[in-house]
Coordinates of N, CA and C in Angstrom, one line a residue:
X23 N -11.9 11.3 -5.6 CA -10.6 10.9 -5.4 C -9.8 12.1 -4.8
X24 N -8.9 11.9 -3.9 CA -8.1 12.9 -3.3 C -6.7 12.8 -3.7
X25 N -6.1 13.9 -4.3 CA -4.7 13.9 -4.6 C -4.0 14.7 -3.6
X26 N -3.1 14.0 -2.9 CA -2.4 14.7 -1.8 C -0.9 14.6 -2.0
X27 N -0.2 15.7 -1.6 CA 1.2 15.8 -1.8 C 2.0 14.8 -1.0
X28 N 1.4 14.1 0.0 CA 2.1 13.2 0.8 C 2.2 11.8 0.3
X29 N 2.1 11.7 -1.0 CA 2.3 10.4 -1.7 C 3.8 10.2 -1.9
X30 N 4.1 9.2 -2.7 CA 5.5 9.0 -3.0 C 6.2 10.2 -3.6
X31 N 5.5 11.0 -4.3 CA 6.0 12.2 -5.0 C 6.8 13.1 -4.0
X32 N 6.2 13.3 -2.8 CA 6.8 14.1 -1.8 C 8.2 13.5 -1.3
X33 N 8.2 12.2 -1.1 CA 9.4 11.5 -0.7 C 10.4 11.6 -1.8
X34 N 10.0 11.4 -3.1 CA 10.9 11.4 -4.2 C 11.6 12.8 -4.3
X35 N 10.7 13.9 -4.2 CA 11.3 15.2 -4.2 C 12.3 15.4 -3.2
X36 N 12.0 15.0 -2.0 CA 13.0 15.1 -0.9 C 14.3 14.4 -1.2
X37 N 14.2 13.2 -1.6 CA 15.4 12.4 -1.8 C 16.2 13.0 -3.0
X38 N 15.5 13.3 -4.1 CA 16.2 13.9 -5.3 C 16.9 15.2 -4.9
X39 N 16.2 16.1 -4.2 CA 16.6 17.4 -3.9 C 17.8 17.4 -2.9
X40 N 17.8 16.4 -2.0 CA 18.9 16.4 -0.9 C 20.0 15.3 -1.1
X41 N 19.7 14.2 -1.8 CA 20.6 13.1 -1.7 C 21.0 12.6 -3.1
X42 N 21.0 13.4 -4.1 CA 21.5 13.0 -5.4 C 22.4 14.0 -6.0
X43 N 23.0 13.7 -7.1 CA 23.9 14.7 -7.8 C 23.2 16.0 -8.1
X44 N 21.9 16.0 -8.1 CA 21.1 17.2 -8.3 C 21.1 18.2 -7.2
X45 N 21.5 17.8 -6.0 CA 21.5 18.6 -4.8 C 22.2 20.0 -5.0
X46 N 23.4 19.9 -5.7 CA 24.1 21.1 -5.9 C 23.3 22.1 -6.9
X47 N 22.7 21.6 -7.8 CA 21.9 22.4 -8.8 C 20.7 23.0 -8.1
X48 N 20.3 22.5 -7.0 CA 19.1 23.0 -6.3 C 19.4 23.6 -5.0
X49 N 20.7 23.7 -4.7 CA 21.1 24.2 -3.3 C 20.4 23.4 -2.2
X50 N 20.1 22.1 -2.5 CA 19.4 21.2 -1.5 C 18.1 21.9 -1.0
X51 N 17.4 22.6 -1.9 CA 16.2 23.3 -1.4 C 15.1 23.1 -2.5
X52 N 13.8 23.2 -2.0 CA 12.7 23.1 -2.8 C 12.3 24.4 -3.5
X53 N 11.4 24.4 -4.4 CA 10.9 25.6 -5.0 C 10.3 26.5 -3.9
X54 N 10.6 27.8 -4.0 CA 10.0 28.8 -3.0 C 8.7 29.3 -3.5
X55 N 8.5 29.4 -4.8 CA 7.2 29.8 -5.3 C 7.0 29.1 -6.6
X56 N 5.7 29.0 -7.1 CA 5.4 28.3 -8.3 C 5.8 29.2 -9.5
X57 N 6.5 28.5 -10.4 CA 6.9 29.1 -11.7 C 6.1 28.3 -12.8
X58 N 4.9 28.7 -13.2 CA 4.1 27.8 -14.1 C 4.8 27.4 -15.3
X59 N 5.6 28.2 -15.9 CA 6.3 27.9 -17.2 C 7.3 26.7 -17.0
X60 N 8.1 26.8 -15.9 CA 9.1 25.7 -15.7 C 8.4 24.5 -15.1
X61 N 7.3 24.7 -14.3 CA 6.6 23.5 -13.8 C 6.0 22.7 -15.0
X62 N 5.4 23.4 -15.9 CA 4.8 22.7 -17.1 C 5.9 22.1 -17.9
X63 N 7.0 22.8 -18.1 CA 8.1 22.2 -18.9 C 8.6 20.9 -18.3
X64 N 8.7 20.9 -16.9 CA 9.2 19.7 -16.3 C 8.2 18.5 -16.4
X65 N 6.9 18.8 -16.3 CA 5.9 17.8 -16.5 C 5.9 17.2 -17.9
X66 N 6.0 18.1 -18.9 CA 6.1 17.7 -20.3 C 7.3 16.8 -20.6
X67 N 8.4 17.2 -20.0 CA 9.7 16.4 -20.1 C 9.5 15.0 -19.6
X68 N 9.0 14.9 -18.3 CA 8.8 13.6 -17.7 C 7.9 12.8 -18.6
X69 N 6.8 13.4 -19.1 CA 5.9 12.6 -20.0 C 6.5 12.1 -21.3
X70 N 7.4 12.9 -21.8 CA 8.0 12.5 -23.1 C 9.3 11.7 -23.0
X71 N 10.1 12.0 -22.0 CA 11.4 11.3 -22.0 C 11.6 10.5 -20.7
X72 N 10.6 10.5 -19.8 CA 10.7 9.8 -18.6 C 11.2 10.6 -17.4
X73 N 10.9 10.2 -16.2 CA 11.2 10.9 -15.0 C 12.7 11.0 -14.8
X74 N 13.4 9.9 -14.9 CA 14.9 9.9 -14.7 C 15.6 10.9 -15.5
X75 N 15.3 10.9 -16.8 CA 16.0 11.8 -17.7 C 15.6 13.3 -17.4
X76 N 14.3 13.5 -17.1 CA 13.8 14.8 -16.8 C 14.5 15.3 -15.5
X77 N 14.7 14.5 -14.6 CA 15.5 14.9 -13.4 C 16.9 15.3 -13.7
X78 N 17.5 14.5 -14.5 CA 18.9 14.8 -14.9 C 19.0 16.1 -15.6
X79 N 17.9 16.5 -16.3 CA 17.9 17.8 -17.0 C 18.1 19.0 -16.1
X80 N 17.6 18.8 -14.8 CA 17.8 19.8 -13.8 C 19.3 20.2 -13.7
X81 N 20.1 19.2 -13.7 CA 21.6 19.4 -13.6 C 22.1 20.2 -14.8
X82 N 21.6 19.8 -16.0 CA 22.0 20.5 -17.2 C 21.5 21.9 -17.1
X83 N 20.3 22.2 -16.7 CA 19.8 23.5 -16.5 C 20.7 24.4 -15.6
X84 N 21.2 23.7 -14.6 CA 22.1 24.4 -13.6 C 23.4 24.7 -14.2
X85 N 23.9 23.9 -15.0 CA 25.3 24.0 -15.5 C 25.4 24.9 -16.8
X86 N 24.4 24.8 -17.6 CA 24.5 25.4 -19.0 C 23.5 26.4 -19.3
X87 N 22.6 26.9 -18.4 CA 21.6 27.9 -18.7 C 21.6 29.0 -17.7
X88 N 20.8 30.0 -17.9 CA 20.7 31.1 -17.0 C 19.6 30.9 -16.0
X89 N 18.9 29.8 -16.0 CA 17.8 29.6 -15.1 C 18.2 29.6 -13.6
X90 N 17.5 30.3 -12.8 CA 17.8 30.4 -11.4 C 17.4 29.2 -10.7
X91 N 17.8 29.0 -9.4 CA 17.5 27.9 -8.6 C 16.0 27.6 -8.5
X92 N 15.2 28.6 -8.3 CA 13.7 28.4 -8.1 C 13.1 27.8 -9.4
X93 N 13.6 28.3 -10.6 CA 13.1 27.8 -11.9 C 13.5 26.3 -12.0
X94 N 14.7 26.0 -11.7 CA 15.2 24.6 -11.8 C 14.4 23.7 -10.8
X95 N 14.1 24.2 -9.6 CA 13.3 23.4 -8.6 C 11.9 23.2 -9.1
X96 N 11.4 24.2 -9.8 CA 10.0 24.1 -10.4 C 10.0 23.0 -11.5
X97 N 11.1 23.0 -12.3 CA 11.2 22.0 -13.4 C 11.2 20.6 -12.7
X98 N 11.9 20.4 -11.7 CA 11.9 19.1 -11.0 C 10.6 18.8 -10.4
X99 N 9.9 19.8 -9.7 CA 8.6 19.6 -9.2 C 7.6 19.2 -10.2
X100 N 7.7 19.9 -11.4 CA 6.8 19.5 -12.5 C 7.0 18.1 -13.0
X101 N 8.3 17.7 -13.1 CA 8.6 16.4 -13.6 C 8.0 15.3 -12.6
X102 N 8.3 15.5 -11.3 CA 7.8 14.5 -10.3 C 6.3 14.5 -10.3
X103 N 5.6 15.6 -10.1 CA 4.2 15.7 -10.1 C 3.5 15.3 -11.4
X104 N 4.1 15.6 -12.5 CA 3.6 15.2 -13.8 C 3.7 13.7 -14.0
X105 N 4.8 13.1 -13.5 CA 4.9 11.6 -13.6 C 3.8 11.0 -12.7
X106 N 3.5 11.6 -11.5 CA 2.4 11.1 -10.7 C 1.1 11.2 -11.3
X107 N 0.8 12.3 -12.0 CA -0.5 12.5 -12.7 C -0.6 11.5 -13.8
X108 N 0.5 11.3 -14.5 CA 0.5 10.3 -15.6 C 0.2 8.9 -15.1
X109 N 0.8 8.6 -13.9 CA 0.5 7.3 -13.3 C -1.0 7.1 -12.9
X110 N -1.5 8.2 -12.3 CA -3.0 8.2 -12.0 C -3.8 8.0 -13.2
X111 N -3.5 8.7 -14.3 CA -4.3 8.5 -15.5 C -4.3 7.1 -16.1
X112 N -3.1 6.5 -16.0 CA -2.9 5.2 -16.6 C -3.1 4.0 -15.7
X113 N -3.5 4.2 -14.4 CA -3.6 3.2 -13.5 C -4.9 2.3 -13.7
X114 N -4.7 1.0 -13.8 CA -5.8 0.1 -13.9 C -6.5 -0.1 -12.6
X115 N -5.8 0.2 -11.5 CA -6.4 0.0 -10.2 C -7.3 1.2 -9.9
X116 N -6.9 2.4 -10.3 CA -7.7 3.6 -9.9 C -8.8 3.9 -10.9
X117 N -8.5 3.5 -12.2 CA -9.5 3.7 -13.3 C -10.0 5.1 -13.4
X118 N -9.1 6.0 -13.4 CA -9.5 7.4 -13.5 C -10.0 7.7 -15.0
X119 N -11.0 8.4 -15.1 CA -11.5 8.8 -16.4 C -11.5 10.3 -16.5
X120 N -11.6 10.9 -17.7 CA -11.6 12.4 -17.8 C -12.6 13.1 -16.9
X121 N -13.7 12.5 -16.6 CA -14.7 13.2 -15.7 C -14.5 13.0 -14.3
X122 N -13.5 12.3 -13.8 CA -13.3 12.0 -12.4 C -13.2 13.3 -11.6
X123 N -13.9 13.4 -10.6 CA -13.8 14.6 -9.7 C -12.8 14.3 -8.6
X124 N -12.0 15.3 -8.3 CA -11.1 15.0 -7.2 C -10.7 16.3 -6.4
X125 N -10.2 16.1 -5.3 CA -9.8 17.2 -4.4 C -8.3 17.2 -4.2
X126 N -7.7 18.4 -4.4 CA -6.2 18.5 -4.2 C -6.0 19.0 -2.8
X127 N -5.2 18.3 -2.0 CA -4.8 18.7 -0.7 C -3.3 18.7 -0.5
X128 N -2.9 19.2 0.6 CA -1.4 19.1 0.9 C -0.9 20.5 1.3
X129 N 0.4 20.6 1.2 CA 1.1 21.8 1.4 C 0.7 22.9 0.4
X130 N 0.7 24.2 0.8 CA 0.2 25.2 -0.2 C 0.9 25.2 -1.5
X131 N 2.2 25.2 -1.5 CA 3.0 25.2 -2.8 C 2.7 24.0 -3.7
X132 N 2.6 22.8 -3.1 CA 2.3 21.6 -3.9 C 0.8 21.6 -4.3
X133 N -0.1 22.2 -3.5 CA -1.5 22.3 -4.0 C -1.5 23.2 -5.2
X134 N -0.8 24.3 -5.1 CA -0.8 25.3 -6.3 C -0.2 24.6 -7.5
X135 N 0.9 23.9 -7.3 CA 1.6 23.3 -8.4 C 0.7 22.2 -9.1
X136 N 0.1 21.4 -8.3 CA -0.9 20.4 -8.9 C -2.0 21.1 -9.6
X137 N -2.5 22.1 -9.1 CA -3.6 22.8 -9.7 C -3.2 23.4 -11.1
X138 N -2.0 23.9 -11.2 CA -1.5 24.4 -12.5 C -1.4 23.3 -13.5
X139 N -0.8 22.1 -13.0 CA -0.6 21.0 -13.9 C -2.0 20.4 -14.4
X140 N -2.9 20.3 -13.5 CA -4.2 19.8 -13.8 C -5.0 20.7 -14.8
X141 N -4.9 22.0 -14.5 CA -5.6 23.0 -15.4 C -5.0 23.0 -16.8
X142 N -3.8 22.6 -17.0 CA -3.2 22.6 -18.3 C -3.3 21.3 -19.0
X143 N -3.9 20.3 -18.4 CA -4.0 18.9 -18.9 C -5.5 18.7 -19.4
X144 N -5.7 18.5 -20.7 CA -7.0 18.4 -21.2 C -7.7 17.1 -20.7
X145 N -7.0 16.2 -20.2 CA -7.6 14.9 -19.7 C -8.5 15.2 -18.5
X146 N -8.2 16.2 -17.7 CA -8.9 16.4 -16.4 C -10.1 17.4 -16.7
X147 N -11.2 16.8 -17.0 CA -12.4 17.7 -17.3 C -13.4 17.6 -16.2
X148 N -13.2 16.8 -15.2 CA -14.1 16.7 -14.0 C -13.9 17.9 -13.1
X149 N -14.7 18.0 -12.1 CA -14.6 19.0 -11.1 C -13.3 18.8 -10.3
X150 N -12.5 19.8 -10.2 CA -11.3 19.8 -9.4 C -11.4 20.8 -8.3
X151 N -11.3 20.4 -7.1 CA -11.3 21.3 -5.9 C -10.0 21.4 -5.3
X152 N -9.5 22.6 -5.1 CA -8.2 22.8 -4.4 C -8.6 23.3 -3.0
X153 N -8.2 22.6 -2.0 CA -8.6 23.0 -0.6 C -7.7 24.1 -0.1
X154 N -8.3 24.8 0.9 CA -7.5 25.8 1.6 C -6.9 25.0 2.8
X155 N -6.0 25.7 3.5 CA -5.4 25.0 4.7 C -6.5 24.8 5.7
X156 N -7.4 25.8 5.9 CA -8.5 25.6 6.9 C -9.4 24.5 6.5
X157 N -9.7 24.3 5.3 CA -10.6 23.2 4.9 C -9.9 21.8 5.1
X158 N -8.6 21.8 4.9 CA -7.9 20.5 5.1 C -8.0 20.0 6.6
X159 N -8.1 20.9 7.5 CA -8.1 20.5 8.9 C -9.3 19.6 9.2
X160 N -10.4 19.7 8.5 CA -11.6 19.0 8.7 C -11.9 17.8 7.8
X161 N -11.1 17.7 6.7 CA -11.4 16.7 5.7 C -11.4 15.3 6.2
X162 N -10.5 14.8 7.0 CA -10.5 13.4 7.5 C -11.8 13.1 8.3
X163 N -12.1 14.0 9.2 CA -13.3 13.8 10.0 C -14.6 13.8 9.1
X164 N -14.7 14.8 8.2 CA -15.8 14.8 7.3 C -15.9 13.6 6.4
X165 N -14.8 13.1 5.9 CA -14.8 11.9 5.1 C -15.2 10.7 5.9
X166 N -14.7 10.6 7.2 CA -15.1 9.4 8.0 C -16.6 9.5 8.3
X167 N -17.2 10.6 8.5 CA -18.6 10.7 8.8 C -19.4 10.4 7.5
X168 N -19.0 10.9 6.4 CA -19.6 10.6 5.1 C -19.7 9.1 4.8
X169 N -18.5 8.4 5.1 CA -18.5 6.9 4.9 C -19.4 6.2 5.9
X170 N -19.4 6.7 7.1 CA -20.3 6.1 8.1 C -21.7 6.2 7.8
X171 N -22.1 7.4 7.3 CA -23.5 7.7 6.9 C -23.9 6.8 5.7
X172 N -23.0 6.7 4.7 CA -23.2 5.9 3.5 C -23.5 4.4 3.9
X173 N -22.8 3.9 4.9 CA -22.9 2.5 5.3 C -24.0 2.3 6.4
X174 N -24.7 3.4 6.7 CA -25.8 3.3 7.7 C -25.3 3.1 9.1
X175 N -24.1 3.5 9.4 CA -23.6 3.4 10.8 C -24.0 4.6 11.6
X176 N -24.3 5.7 11.0 CA -24.8 6.9 11.8 C -25.9 7.5 11.0
X177 N -26.7 8.2 11.7 CA -27.9 8.8 11.0 C -27.6 10.3 11.1
X178 N -28.2 11.0 10.1 CA -28.1 12.5 10.1 C -29.2 13.0 11.1
X179 N -28.8 13.9 12.0 CA -29.8 14.5 12.9 C -30.3 15.8 12.2
X180 N -31.6 15.9 12.2 CA -32.2 17.1 11.7 C -32.5 18.0 12.8
X181 N -32.0 19.2 12.7 CA -32.3 20.2 13.8 C -33.4 21.1 13.3
X182 N -34.4 21.3 14.2 CA -35.5 22.1 13.9 C -35.1 23.6 13.9
X183 N -35.5 24.3 12.9 CA -35.1 25.7 12.8 C -36.2 26.6 13.5
X184 N -35.8 27.5 14.3 CA -36.8 28.3 15.0 C -37.1 29.5 14.2

């Protein structure tokens, strides 16, 4: 399975950050760097009180606490990505189990954030691979070739070694 930041989570982050009452609390900007503590706090909040309420907590953090903008943006990022991971774990269509192996792709900050959330979640005991930007450039082609080989559409050429 491939978890990629270009799912609905990315669109939700954009809309919430730029087009809601939370925009002022976030200066209409995303997290600049990962803050694991706030990221995990956001994910836990979304899991226990729901995504909507966790999102509104960003505004509360901005008005009544000393947390800086990047910390608040990480809380939101954790809430949105945490809700996505919860959806994956509970999806009857995906049927993810604790041993499911998957690859995390996408923008560097989102890859790092997902890796933090997954490493903190006991559910994910399968192999988790976080790609580099260079590896991502070739994933679609490699995947297409692997599917074609599996279906017998292409054969592997063996090159004689000298």
